[in-house]
Amino acid sequence: FLSNNKFTGPLPNLAGMNALNYLDMSNNTFSSADFPQWFSSLQSLTTLVMENTQLQGEILPTLFSLFQLQTVNLRGNKINGTLNITSNYSGQLKLIDLQNNSIDSYIVRPGFSFQILLMHNPVCYEEGSEDYCGNSQTNFGYSIPQDNCLKTQCSFDQILSTFLFRLDKHKHL
């Protein structure tokens, strides 16, 4: 994990790291930078977590087409423009968390089966955006566990590990 290390300066370019499947560089003090094109070249990536990293600009739609991609957490950045998920997206995709950014519109291909979280984005102040802007979605028959956490105290990893533990526990019942 490269998160919470007080890294500064430009975001490192990790293009060519073809075996990388989990990338978390959250909560560092990188220089503001446009959304990196090289994210879309990480062919083995399953999880991308870049909370509070000063990313800005629009997300390239090709990011969501990475074959193994399951989770994208880019909350707390300066990502703006339109969230476009109309091209081929990964069949493995489960969650796109873009809370606390500056997204002003979205285009999503009908029939998707993953969760999108857009709370605290300008798009959420428009009528008809409630599906992605509520406190939780129930596309998968679950909600984000919050019994041991206050909203501001749980990292994405804590929430995900609690959820996975509950899934495993439920599987053995």
C-alpha positions as protocol buffer text, in pm:
chain_id: "A"
residue {
  index: 1
  type: PHE
  ca { x: 0 y: 0 z: 0 }
}
residue {
  index: 2
  type: LEU
  ca { x: 121 y: 346 z: -86 }
}
residue {
  index: 3
  type: SER
  ca { x: -157 y: 525 z: 101 }
}
residue {
  index: 4
  type: ASN
  ca { x: -114 y: 760 z: 396 }
}
residue {
  index: 5
  type: ASN
  ca { x: 259 y: 812 z: 347 }
}
residue {
  index: 6
  type: LYS
  ca { x: 280 y: 1192 z: 314 }
}
residue {
  index: 7
  type: PHE
  ca { x: 411 y: 1161 z: -43 }
}
residue {
  index: 8
  type: THR
  ca { x: 437 y: 1497 z: -221 }
}
residue {
  index: 9
  type: GLY
  ca { x: 512 y: 1615 z: -573 }
}
residue {
  index: 10
  type: PRO
  ca { x: 372 y: 1478 z: -897 }
}
residue {
  index: 11
  type: LEU
  ca { x: 176 y: 1154 z: -907 }
}
residue {
  index: 12
  type: PRO
  ca { x: 419 y: 880 z: -1016 }
}
residue {
  index: 13
  type: ASN
  ca { x: 362 y: 729 z: -1360 }
}
residue {
  index: 14
  type: LEU
  ca { x: 309 y: 355 z: -1317 }
}
residue {
  index: 15
  type: ALA
  ca { x: 252 y: 273 z: -1685 }
}
residue {
  index: 16
  type: GLY
  ca { x: 405 y: -61 z: -1771 }
}
residue {
  index: 17
  type: MET
  ca { x: 329 y: -224 z: -1435 }
}
residue {
  index: 18
  type: ASN
  ca { x: 127 y: -492 z: -1608 }
}
residue {
  index: 19
  type: ALA
  ca { x: 106 y: -726 z: -1307 }
}
residue {
  index: 20
  type: LEU
  ca { x: -27 y: -459 z: -1070 }
}
residue {
  index: 21
  type: ASN
  ca { x: -373 y: -557 z: -949 }
}
residue {
  index: 22
  type: TYR
  ca { x: -430 y: -338 z: -642 }
}
residue {
  index: 23
  type: LEU
  ca { x: -334 y: 29 z: -636 }
}
residue {
  index: 24
  type: ASP
  ca { x: -402 y: 252 z: -335 }
}
residue {
  index: 25
  type: MET
  ca { x: -221 y: 586 z: -315 }
}
residue {
  index: 26
  type: SER
  ca { x: -488 y: 759 z: -107 }
}
residue {
  index: 27
  type: ASN
  ca { x: -435 y: 1044 z: 135 }
}
residue {
  index: 28
  type: ASN
  ca { x: -103 y: 1168 z: 6 }
}
residue {
  index: 29
  type: THR
  ca { x: -27 y: 1527 z: -91 }
}
residue {
  index: 30
  type: PHE
  ca { x: 41 y: 1491 z: -462 }
}
residue {
  index: 31
  type: SER
  ca { x: 42 y: 1798 z: -684 }
}
residue {
  index: 32
  type: SER
  ca { x: -289 y: 1861 z: -860 }
}
residue {
  index: 33
  type: ALA
  ca { x: -284 y: 1660 z: -1181 }
}
residue {
  index: 34
  type: ASP
  ca { x: -520 y: 1573 z: -1463 }
}
residue {
  index: 35
  type: PHE
  ca { x: -663 y: 1224 z: -1452 }
}
residue {
  index: 36
  type: PRO
  ca { x: -374 y: 1001 z: -1569 }
}
residue {
  index: 37
  type: GLN
  ca { x: -415 y: 821 z: -1901 }
}
residue {
  index: 38
  type: TRP
  ca { x: -180 y: 547 z: -1782 }
}
residue {
  index: 39
  type: PHE
  ca { x: -446 y: 412 z: -1541 }
}
residue {
  index: 40
  type: SER
  ca { x: -612 y: 255 z: -1846 }
}
residue {
  index: 41
  type: SER
  ca { x: -290 y: 68 z: -1931 }
}
residue {
  index: 42
  type: LEU
  ca { x: -283 y: -133 z: -1606 }
}
residue {
  index: 43
  type: GLN
  ca { x: -433 y: -448 z: -1758 }
}
residue {
  index: 44
  type: SER
  ca { x: -431 y: -657 z: -1437 }
}
residue {
  index: 45
  type: LEU
  ca { x: -587 y: -390 z: -1218 }
}
residue {
  index: 46
  type: THR
  ca { x: -878 y: -511 z: -1004 }
}
residue {
  index: 47
  type: THR
  ca { x: -891 y: -226 z: -750 }
}
residue {
  index: 48
  type: LEU
  ca { x: -806 y: 142 z: -787 }
}
residue {
  index: 49
  type: VAL
  ca { x: -823 y: 352 z: -470 }
}
residue {
  index: 50
  type: MET
  ca { x: -711 y: 713 z: -499 }
}
residue {
  index: 51
  type: GLU
  ca { x: -897 y: 900 z: -225 }
}
residue {
  index: 52
  type: ASN
  ca { x: -790 y: 1260 z: -161 }
}
residue {
  index: 53
  type: THR
  ca { x: -503 y: 1268 z: -410 }
}
residue {
  index: 54
  type: GLN
  ca { x: -573 y: 1596 z: -593 }
}
residue {
  index: 55
  type: LEU
  ca { x: -682 y: 1425 z: -918 }
}
residue {
  index: 56
  type: GLN
  ca { x: -873 y: 1659 z: -1147 }
}
residue {
  index: 57
  type: GLY
  ca { x: -1032 y: 1661 z: -1490 }
}
residue {
  index: 58
  type: GLU
  ca { x: -1251 y: 1397 z: -1648 }
}
residue {
  index: 59
  type: ILE
  ca { x: -1214 y: 1022 z: -1607 }
}
residue {
  index: 60
  type: LEU
  ca { x: -1129 y: 850 z: -1933 }
}
residue {
  index: 61
  type: PRO
  ca { x: -1408 y: 601 z: -2018 }
}
residue {
  index: 62
  type: THR
  ca { x: -1141 y: 344 z: -2111 }
}
residue {
  index: 63
  type: LEU
  ca { x: -1061 y: 303 z: -1739 }
}
residue {
  index: 64
  type: PHE
  ca { x: -1386 y: 113 z: -1686 }
}
residue {
  index: 65
  type: SER
  ca { x: -1311 y: -131 z: -1969 }
}
residue {
  index: 66
  type: LEU
  ca { x: -1012 y: -288 z: -1792 }
}
residue {
  index: 67
  type: PHE
  ca { x: -1109 y: -655 z: -1803 }
}
residue {
  index: 68
  type: GLN
  ca { x: -1045 y: -742 z: -1436 }
}
residue {
  index: 69
  type: LEU
  ca { x: -1150 y: -410 z: -1279 }
}
residue {
  index: 70
  type: GLN
  ca { x: -1387 y: -455 z: -985 }
}
residue {
  index: 71
  type: THR
  ca { x: -1358 y: -144 z: -766 }
}
residue {
  index: 72
  type: VAL
  ca { x: -1285 y: 221 z: -841 }
}
residue {
  index: 73
  type: ASN
  ca { x: -1270 y: 458 z: -543 }
}
residue {
  index: 74
  type: LEU
  ca { x: -1178 y: 814 z: -639 }
}
residue {
  index: 75
  type: ARG
  ca { x: -1366 y: 1002 z: -369 }
}
residue {
  index: 76
  type: GLY
  ca { x: -1249 y: 1337 z: -239 }
}
residue {
  index: 77
  type: ASN
  ca { x: -1073 y: 1463 z: -551 }
}
residue {
  index: 78
  type: LYS
  ca { x: -1141 y: 1737 z: -806 }
}
residue {
  index: 79
  type: ILE
  ca { x: -1271 y: 1512 z: -1083 }
}
residue {
  index: 80
  type: ASN
  ca { x: -1517 y: 1704 z: -1296 }
}
residue {
  index: 81
  type: GLY
  ca { x: -1716 y: 1698 z: -1617 }
}
residue {
  index: 82
  type: THR
  ca { x: -1923 y: 1402 z: -1729 }
}
residue {
  index: 83
  type: LEU
  ca { x: -1893 y: 1050 z: -1593 }
}
residue {
  index: 84
  type: ASN
  ca { x: -1919 y: 841 z: -1911 }
}
residue {
  index: 85
  type: ILE
  ca { x: -1977 y: 469 z: -1872 }
}
residue {
  index: 86
  type: THR
  ca { x: -2129 y: 388 z: -2209 }
}
residue {
  index: 87
  type: SER
  ca { x: -1848 y: 197 z: -2376 }
}
residue {
  index: 88
  type: ASN
  ca { x: -1762 y: -161 z: -2291 }
}
residue {
  index: 89
  type: TYR
  ca { x: -1705 y: -186 z: -1919 }
}
residue {
  index: 90
  type: SER
  ca { x: -1564 y: -470 z: -1718 }
}
residue {
  index: 91
  type: GLY
  ca { x: -1809 y: -747 z: -1638 }
}
residue {
  index: 92
  type: GLN
  ca { x: -1629 y: -774 z: -1303 }
}
residue {
  index: 93
  type: LEU
  ca { x: -1710 y: -414 z: -1205 }
}
residue {
  index: 94
  type: LYS
  ca { x: -1890 y: -390 z: -868 }
}
residue {
  index: 95
  type: LEU
  ca { x: -1836 y: -36 z: -738 }
}
residue {
  index: 96
  type: ILE
  ca { x: -1753 y: 312 z: -867 }
}
residue {
  index: 97
  type: ASP
  ca { x: -1723 y: 556 z: -576 }
}
residue {
  index: 98
  type: LEU
  ca { x: -1683 y: 918 z: -684 }
}
residue {
  index: 99
  type: GLN
  ca { x: -1824 y: 1094 z: -379 }
}
residue {
  index: 100
  type: ASN
  ca { x: -1706 y: 1448 z: -304 }
}
residue {
  index: 101
  type: ASN
  ca { x: -1586 y: 1548 z: -650 }
}
residue {
  index: 102
  type: SER
  ca { x: -1716 y: 1798 z: -906 }
}
residue {
  index: 103
  type: ILE
  ca { x: -1901 y: 1573 z: -1151 }
}
residue {
  index: 104
  type: ASP
  ca { x: -2184 y: 1765 z: -1316 }
}
residue {
  index: 105
  type: SER
  ca { x: -2341 y: 1494 z: -1535 }
}
residue {
  index: 106
  type: TYR
  ca { x: -2331 y: 1124 z: -1609 }
}
residue {
  index: 107
  type: ILE
  ca { x: -2405 y: 893 z: -1899 }
}
residue {
  index: 108
  type: VAL
  ca { x: -2445 y: 527 z: -1808 }
}
residue {
  index: 109
  type: ARG
  ca { x: -2533 y: 243 z: -2042 }
}
residue {
  index: 110
  type: PRO
  ca { x: -2867 y: 85 z: -1942 }
}
residue {
  index: 111
  type: GLY
  ca { x: -2861 y: -254 z: -1773 }
}
residue {
  index: 112
  type: PHE
  ca { x: -2550 y: -204 z: -1564 }
}
residue {
  index: 113
  type: SER
  ca { x: -2516 y: -417 z: -1250 }
}
residue {
  index: 114
  type: PHE
  ca { x: -2261 y: -228 z: -1043 }
}
residue {
  index: 115
  type: GLN
  ca { x: -2295 y: 36 z: -775 }
}
residue {
  index: 116
  type: ILE
  ca { x: -2226 y: 404 z: -847 }
}
residue {
  index: 117
  type: LEU
  ca { x: -2185 y: 652 z: -560 }
}
residue {
  index: 118
  type: LEU
  ca { x: -2194 y: 1020 z: -655 }
}
residue {
  index: 119
  type: MET
  ca { x: -2296 y: 1189 z: -330 }
}
residue {
  index: 120
  type: HIS
  ca { x: -2171 y: 1546 z: -284 }
}
residue {
  index: 121
  type: ASN
  ca { x: -2119 y: 1619 z: -655 }
}
residue {
  index: 122
  type: PRO
  ca { x: -2294 y: 1900 z: -846 }
}
residue {
  index: 123
  type: VAL
  ca { x: -2492 y: 1639 z: -1042 }
}
residue {
  index: 124
  type: CYS
  ca { x: -2665 y: 1543 z: -716 }
}
residue {
  index: 125
  type: TYR
  ca { x: -2828 y: 1882 z: -689 }
}
residue {
  index: 126
  type: GLU
  ca { x: -3024 y: 1822 z: -1010 }
}
residue {
  index: 127
  type: GLU
  ca { x: -3363 y: 1658 z: -1015 }
}
residue {
  index: 128
  type: GLY
  ca { x: -3359 y: 1293 z: -1122 }
}
residue {
  index: 129
  type: SER
  ca { x: -3015 y: 1205 z: -987 }
}
residue {
  index: 130
  type: GLU
  ca { x: -3138 y: 1037 z: -670 }
}
residue {
  index: 131
  type: ASP
  ca { x: -3035 y: 687 z: -781 }
}
residue {
  index: 132
  type: TYR
  ca { x: -2665 y: 764 z: -749 }
}
residue {
  index: 133
  type: CYS
  ca { x: -2682 y: 1038 z: -489 }
}
residue {
  index: 134
  type: GLY
  ca { x: -2863 y: 871 z: -199 }
}
residue {
  index: 135
  type: ASN
  ca { x: -2702 y: 735 z: 115 }
}
residue {
  index: 136
  type: SER
  ca { x: -2674 y: 383 z: -25 }
}
residue {
  index: 137
  type: GLN
  ca { x: -2785 y: 172 z: -317 }
}
residue {
  index: 138
  type: THR
  ca { x: -2931 y: -172 z: -294 }
}
residue {
  index: 139
  type: ASN
  ca { x: -2846 y: -311 z: -639 }
}
residue {
  index: 140
  type: PHE
  ca { x: -2675 y: -607 z: -472 }
}
residue {
  index: 141
  type: GLY
  ca { x: -2905 y: -662 z: -176 }
}
residue {
  index: 142
  type: TYR
  ca { x: -2662 y: -505 z: 69 }
}
residue {
  index: 143
  type: SER
  ca { x: -2581 y: -169 z: 211 }
}
residue {
  index: 144
  type: ILE
  ca { x: -2249 y: -33 z: 325 }
}
residue {
  index: 145
  type: PRO
  ca { x: -2197 y: -153 z: 685 }
}
residue {
  index: 146
  type: GLN
  ca { x: -2194 y: 134 z: 929 }
}
residue {
  index: 147
  type: ASP
  ca { x: -2263 y: -18 z: 1270 }
}
residue {
  index: 148
  type: ASN
  ca { x: -1906 y: 24 z: 1398 }
}
residue {
  index: 149
  type: CYS
  ca { x: -1825 y: 341 z: 1206 }
}
residue {
  index: 150
  type: LEU
  ca { x: -1927 y: 700 z: 1180 }
}
residue {
  index: 151
  type: LYS
  ca { x: -1926 y: 835 z: 824 }
}
residue {
  index: 152
  type: THR
  ca { x: -1604 y: 1028 z: 871 }
}
residue {
  index: 153
  type: GLN
  ca { x: -1418 y: 755 z: 1060 }
}
residue {
  index: 154
  type: CYS
  ca { x: -1418 y: 460 z: 820 }
}
residue {
  index: 155
  type: SER
  ca { x: -1183 y: 430 z: 528 }
}
residue {
  index: 156
  type: PHE
  ca { x: -1299 y: 252 z: 216 }
}
residue {
  index: 157
  type: ASP
  ca { x: -1076 y: -46 z: 305 }
}
residue {
  index: 158
  type: GLN
  ca { x: -1239 y: -77 z: 650 }
}
residue {
  index: 159
  type: ILE
  ca { x: -1585 y: -74 z: 498 }
}
residue {
  index: 160
  type: LEU
  ca { x: -1488 y: -323 z: 227 }
}
residue {
  index: 161
  type: SER
  ca { x: -1319 y: -562 z: 473 }
}
residue {
  index: 162
  type: THR
  ca { x: -1625 y: -550 z: 703 }
}
residue {
  index: 163
  type: PHE
  ca { x: -1851 y: -622 z: 408 }
}
residue {
  index: 164
  type: LEU
  ca { x: -1634 y: -912 z: 286 }
}
residue {
  index: 165
  type: PHE
  ca { x: -1621 y: -1057 z: 639 }
}
residue {
  index: 166
  type: ARG
  ca { x: -2000 y: -1046 z: 657 }
}
residue {
  index: 167
  type: LEU
  ca { x: -2031 y: -1212 z: 316 }
}
residue {
  index: 168
  type: ASP
  ca { x: -1796 y: -1491 z: 422 }
}
residue {
  index: 169
  type: LYS
  ca { x: -1981 y: -1535 z: 752 }
}
residue {
  index: 170
  type: HIS
  ca { x: -2316 y: -1546 z: 570 }
}
residue {
  index: 171
  type: LYS
  ca { x: -2184 y: -1801 z: 319 }
}
residue {
  index: 172
  type: HIS
  ca { x: -2115 y: -2051 z: 599 }
}
residue {
  index: 173
  type: LEU
  ca { x: -2460 y: -2028 z: 761 }
}
